[in-house]
Amino acid sequence: MTAPDPDGLLAEQLLRLTRRVHRIQKRHLEHRDLGITPAQSRLLRTLAHYGSPPRMADLAERLEVVPRAVTTLVDGLEAAGKVRRVPDPANRRVIRIELTDDGRAALRELRGARRSAAEEILAPLTDEQRAVLGGLLDTLIDGPGTGTGEGRRTA
């Protein structure tokens, strides 16, 4: 008989939690009736982190996807009025992507949906357990020496 593999169990738990988080976030998005897919939501959040409108190639690199995938996402968001393509002032052959007012409003709704999903997922935990979990997640995300919560992500 083989001994239990604790790392294998942890890996399975992480995968199950990830799937649960995605399901709950998707449900919260659907309840807000934004008509935005999780992938489009990720693109909007990424777009909001730029100081000026990025190129499609910049978005593809940041999202770690092929440029064609970004084109498809931008097409859908542009049709919904959430983003627009604008020419680069320095090189008219380059197209940049910027948020519209509707896109910014959608981002606010998306943040609310993510917050509601997080509250649902974290509800069983005490404040102390949440603090410990936050430190552990920081360490897993950023590497050793970062589990203090100082680098906490909010995107």
XYZ file of N, CA, C and O in Angstrom, residues 70-136:
268
model
N -7.164 38.075 -28.384
C -7.458 39.441 -27.946
C -8.361 40.123 -28.962
O -9.301 40.826 -28.595
N -8.096 39.892 -30.234
C -8.929 40.491 -31.285
C -10.385 40.071 -31.118
O -11.295 40.902 -31.184
N -10.600 38.792 -30.858
C -11.958 38.282 -30.670
C -12.617 38.921 -29.448
O -13.776 39.331 -29.504
N -11.879 39.026 -28.353
C -12.423 39.644 -27.140
C -12.739 41.119 -27.368
O -13.802 41.608 -26.966
N -11.825 41.830 -28.011
C -12.034 43.259 -28.275
C -13.220 43.451 -29.215
O -14.031 44.361 -29.017
N -13.348 42.586 -30.217
C -14.491 42.684 -31.133
C -15.806 42.636 -30.362
O -16.703 43.465 -30.581
N -15.924 41.676 -29.440
C -17.145 41.542 -28.657
C -17.385 42.724 -27.736
O -18.511 43.227 -27.630
N -16.323 43.179 -27.081
C -16.458 44.322 -26.173
C -16.731 45.615 -26.931
O -17.471 46.477 -26.444
N -16.151 45.743 -28.116
C -16.411 46.940 -28.920
C -17.864 46.953 -29.398
O -18.525 47.996 -29.351
N -18.369 45.800 -29.817
C -19.763 45.715 -30.257
C -20.726 46.050 -29.107
O -21.800 46.610 -29.337
N -20.302 45.749 -27.882
C -21.132 46.039 -26.707
C -20.909 47.458 -26.190
O -21.541 47.872 -25.212
N -20.005 48.218 -26.829
C -19.769 49.600 -26.431
C -18.882 49.761 -25.200
O -18.836 50.837 -24.612
N -18.148 48.703 -24.821
C -17.309 48.765 -23.620
C -15.892 49.267 -23.906
O -15.229 49.802 -23.024
N -15.411 49.065 -25.121
C -14.088 49.545 -25.523
C -14.191 50.128 -26.925
O -15.181 49.916 -27.623
N -13.157 50.857 -27.310
C -13.102 51.348 -28.697
C -11.651 51.283 -29.165
O -10.718 51.405 -28.377
N -11.517 51.120 -30.456
C -10.200 51.147 -31.094
C -9.898 52.600 -31.455
O -10.755 53.277 -32.012
N -8.686 53.037 -31.114
C -8.292 54.407 -31.432
C -6.910 54.366 -32.095
O -6.074 53.537 -31.748
N -6.682 55.261 -33.055
C -5.362 55.286 -33.698
C -4.297 55.824 -32.740
O -4.581 56.700 -31.915
N -3.105 55.296 -32.870
C -1.961 55.789 -32.096
C -1.579 57.147 -32.662
O -1.388 57.295 -33.869
N -1.456 58.183 -31.826
C -1.134 59.511 -32.343
C 0.254 59.584 -32.991
O 0.481 60.412 -33.872
N 1.157 58.702 -32.594
C 2.522 58.735 -33.130
C 2.691 57.867 -34.370
O 3.634 58.060 -35.133
N 1.800 56.886 -34.564
C 1.926 55.978 -35.696
C 0.525 55.513 -36.074
O -0.039 54.626 -35.438
N -0.022 56.079 -37.105
C -1.415 55.811 -37.446
C -1.672 54.372 -37.878
O -2.823 53.953 -37.987
N -0.616 53.587 -38.127
C -0.804 52.168 -38.455
C -1.099 51.338 -37.206
O -1.601 50.234 -37.297
N -0.782 51.896 -36.041
C -0.977 51.184 -34.773
C -2.343 51.549 -34.198
O -2.718 52.718 -34.162
N -3.053 50.520 -33.746
C -4.362 50.723 -33.125
C -4.225 50.431 -31.635
O -3.617 49.451 -31.222
N -4.819 51.292 -30.843
C -4.818 51.117 -29.390
C -6.250 50.884 -28.923
O -7.196 51.242 -29.622
N -6.366 50.303 -27.745
C -7.681 49.953 -27.209
C -7.920 50.761 -25.941
O -7.096 50.759 -25.034
N -9.053 51.464 -25.893
C -9.360 52.236 -24.693
C -10.751 51.905 -24.177
O -11.642 51.517 -24.933
N -10.909 52.066 -22.880
C -12.205 51.875 -22.242
C -13.135 53.026 -22.597
O -12.705 54.170 -22.691
N -14.407 52.726 -22.759
C -15.423 53.758 -22.917
C -16.034 54.021 -21.534
O -15.726 53.318 -20.566
N -16.913 54.996 -21.455
C -17.620 55.239 -20.191
C -18.423 54.006 -19.782
O -18.462 53.643 -18.602
N -19.057 53.342 -20.766
C -19.792 52.102 -20.476
C -18.842 51.019 -19.968
O -19.209 50.221 -19.107
N -17.637 50.993 -20.513
C -16.639 50.021 -20.070
C -16.224 50.264 -18.631
O -16.074 49.321 -17.842
N -16.049 51.531 -18.268
C -15.701 51.864 -16.873
C -16.840 51.507 -15.927
O -16.619 51.002 -14.818
N -18.065 51.750 -16.358
C -19.227 51.376 -15.530
C -19.294 49.855 -15.384
O -19.572 49.340 -14.288
N -19.018 49.135 -16.460
C -19.005 47.674 -16.397
C -17.928 47.181 -15.435
O -18.143 46.234 -14.682
N -16.784 47.851 -15.448
C -15.704 47.481 -14.520
C -16.143 47.636 -13.067
O -15.826 46.796 -12.220
N -16.857 48.691 -12.770
C -17.363 48.874 -11.402
C -18.305 47.728 -11.025
O -18.237 47.186 -9.922
N -19.171 47.360 -11.953
C -20.083 46.240 -11.704
C -19.312 44.927 -11.546
O -19.636 44.105 -10.687
N -18.283 44.748 -12.375
C -17.467 43.539 -12.292
C -16.768 43.444 -10.944
O -16.701 42.366 -10.345
N -16.252 44.565 -10.479
C -15.587 44.566 -9.160
C -16.582 44.188 -8.071
O -16.262 43.464 -7.143
N -17.790 44.698 -8.177
C -18.826 44.335 -7.216
C -19.151 42.855 -7.259
O -19.316 42.213 -6.219
N -19.231 42.299 -8.460
C -19.509 40.864 -8.610
C -18.375 40.034 -8.023
O -18.612 39.037 -7.337
N -17.141 40.446 -8.263
C -15.985 39.714 -7.706
C -15.978 39.810 -6.186
O -15.694 38.842 -5.492
N -16.295 40.980 -5.661
C -16.333 41.158 -4.208
C -17.418 40.271 -3.599
O -17.199 39.608 -2.584
N -18.587 40.230 -4.223
C -19.673 39.378 -3.731
C -19.283 37.905 -3.790
O -19.577 37.144 -2.861
N -18.627 37.508 -4.855
C -18.181 36.121 -4.980
C -17.150 35.794 -3.901
O -17.210 34.729 -3.270
N -16.223 36.712 -3.663
C -15.205 36.490 -2.634
C -15.856 36.382 -1.258
O -15.486 35.519 -0.453
N -16.828 37.246 -0.985
C -17.527 37.182 0.306
C -18.207 35.839 0.483
O -18.169 35.249 1.569
N -18.815 35.327 -0.577
C -19.484 34.023 -0.510
C -18.473 32.908 -0.232
O -18.710 32.044 0.609
N -17.355 32.951 -0.925
C -16.345 31.907 -0.764
C -15.698 31.957 0.616
O -15.451 30.932 1.252
N -15.428 33.172 1.100
C -14.711 33.333 2.370
C -15.625 33.329 3.591
O -15.142 33.364 4.730
N -16.923 33.281 3.401
C -17.877 33.371 4.505
C -17.595 32.393 5.652
O -17.732 32.771 6.811
N -17.194 31.154 5.383
C -16.974 30.223 6.501
C -15.737 30.539 7.351
O -15.566 29.960 8.423
N -14.861 31.434 6.896
C -13.607 31.709 7.596
C -13.741 32.846 8.596
O -14.425 33.832 8.341
N -13.018 32.720 9.714
C -12.936 33.809 10.688
C -11.964 34.860 10.153
O -11.222 34.604 9.189
N -11.931 36.017 10.790
C -10.984 37.062 10.389
C -9.544 36.558 10.491
O -8.717 36.849 9.632
N -9.253 35.821 11.550
C -7.901 35.287 11.726
C -7.555 34.300 10.611
O -6.459 34.340 10.047
N -8.489 33.427 10.264
C -8.251 32.475 9.178
C -8.054 33.197 7.845
O -7.222 32.803 7.037
N -8.810 34.265 7.627
C -8.648 35.050 6.392
C -7.258 35.681 6.322
O -6.634 35.702 5.271
N -6.770 36.193 7.456
C -5.434 36.798 7.484
C -4.367 35.747 7.179
O -3.444 36.003 6.399
N -4.507 34.574 7.767
C -3.542 33.492 7.516
C -3.605 33.084 6.046
O -2.572 32.939 5.380
N -4.813 32.910 5.525
C -4.977 32.536 4.120
C -4.365 33.586 3.204
O -3.668 33.252 2.246
N -4.580 34.855 3.505
C -4.005 35.933 2.689
C -2.488 35.846 2.654
O -1.875 35.987 1.593
N -1.871 35.617 3.804
C -0.413 35.481 3.853
C 0.069 34.274 3.066
O 1.067 34.351 2.337
N -0.626 33.163 3.192
C -0.250 31.955 2.448
C -0.389 32.175 0.939
O 0.489 31.789 0.155
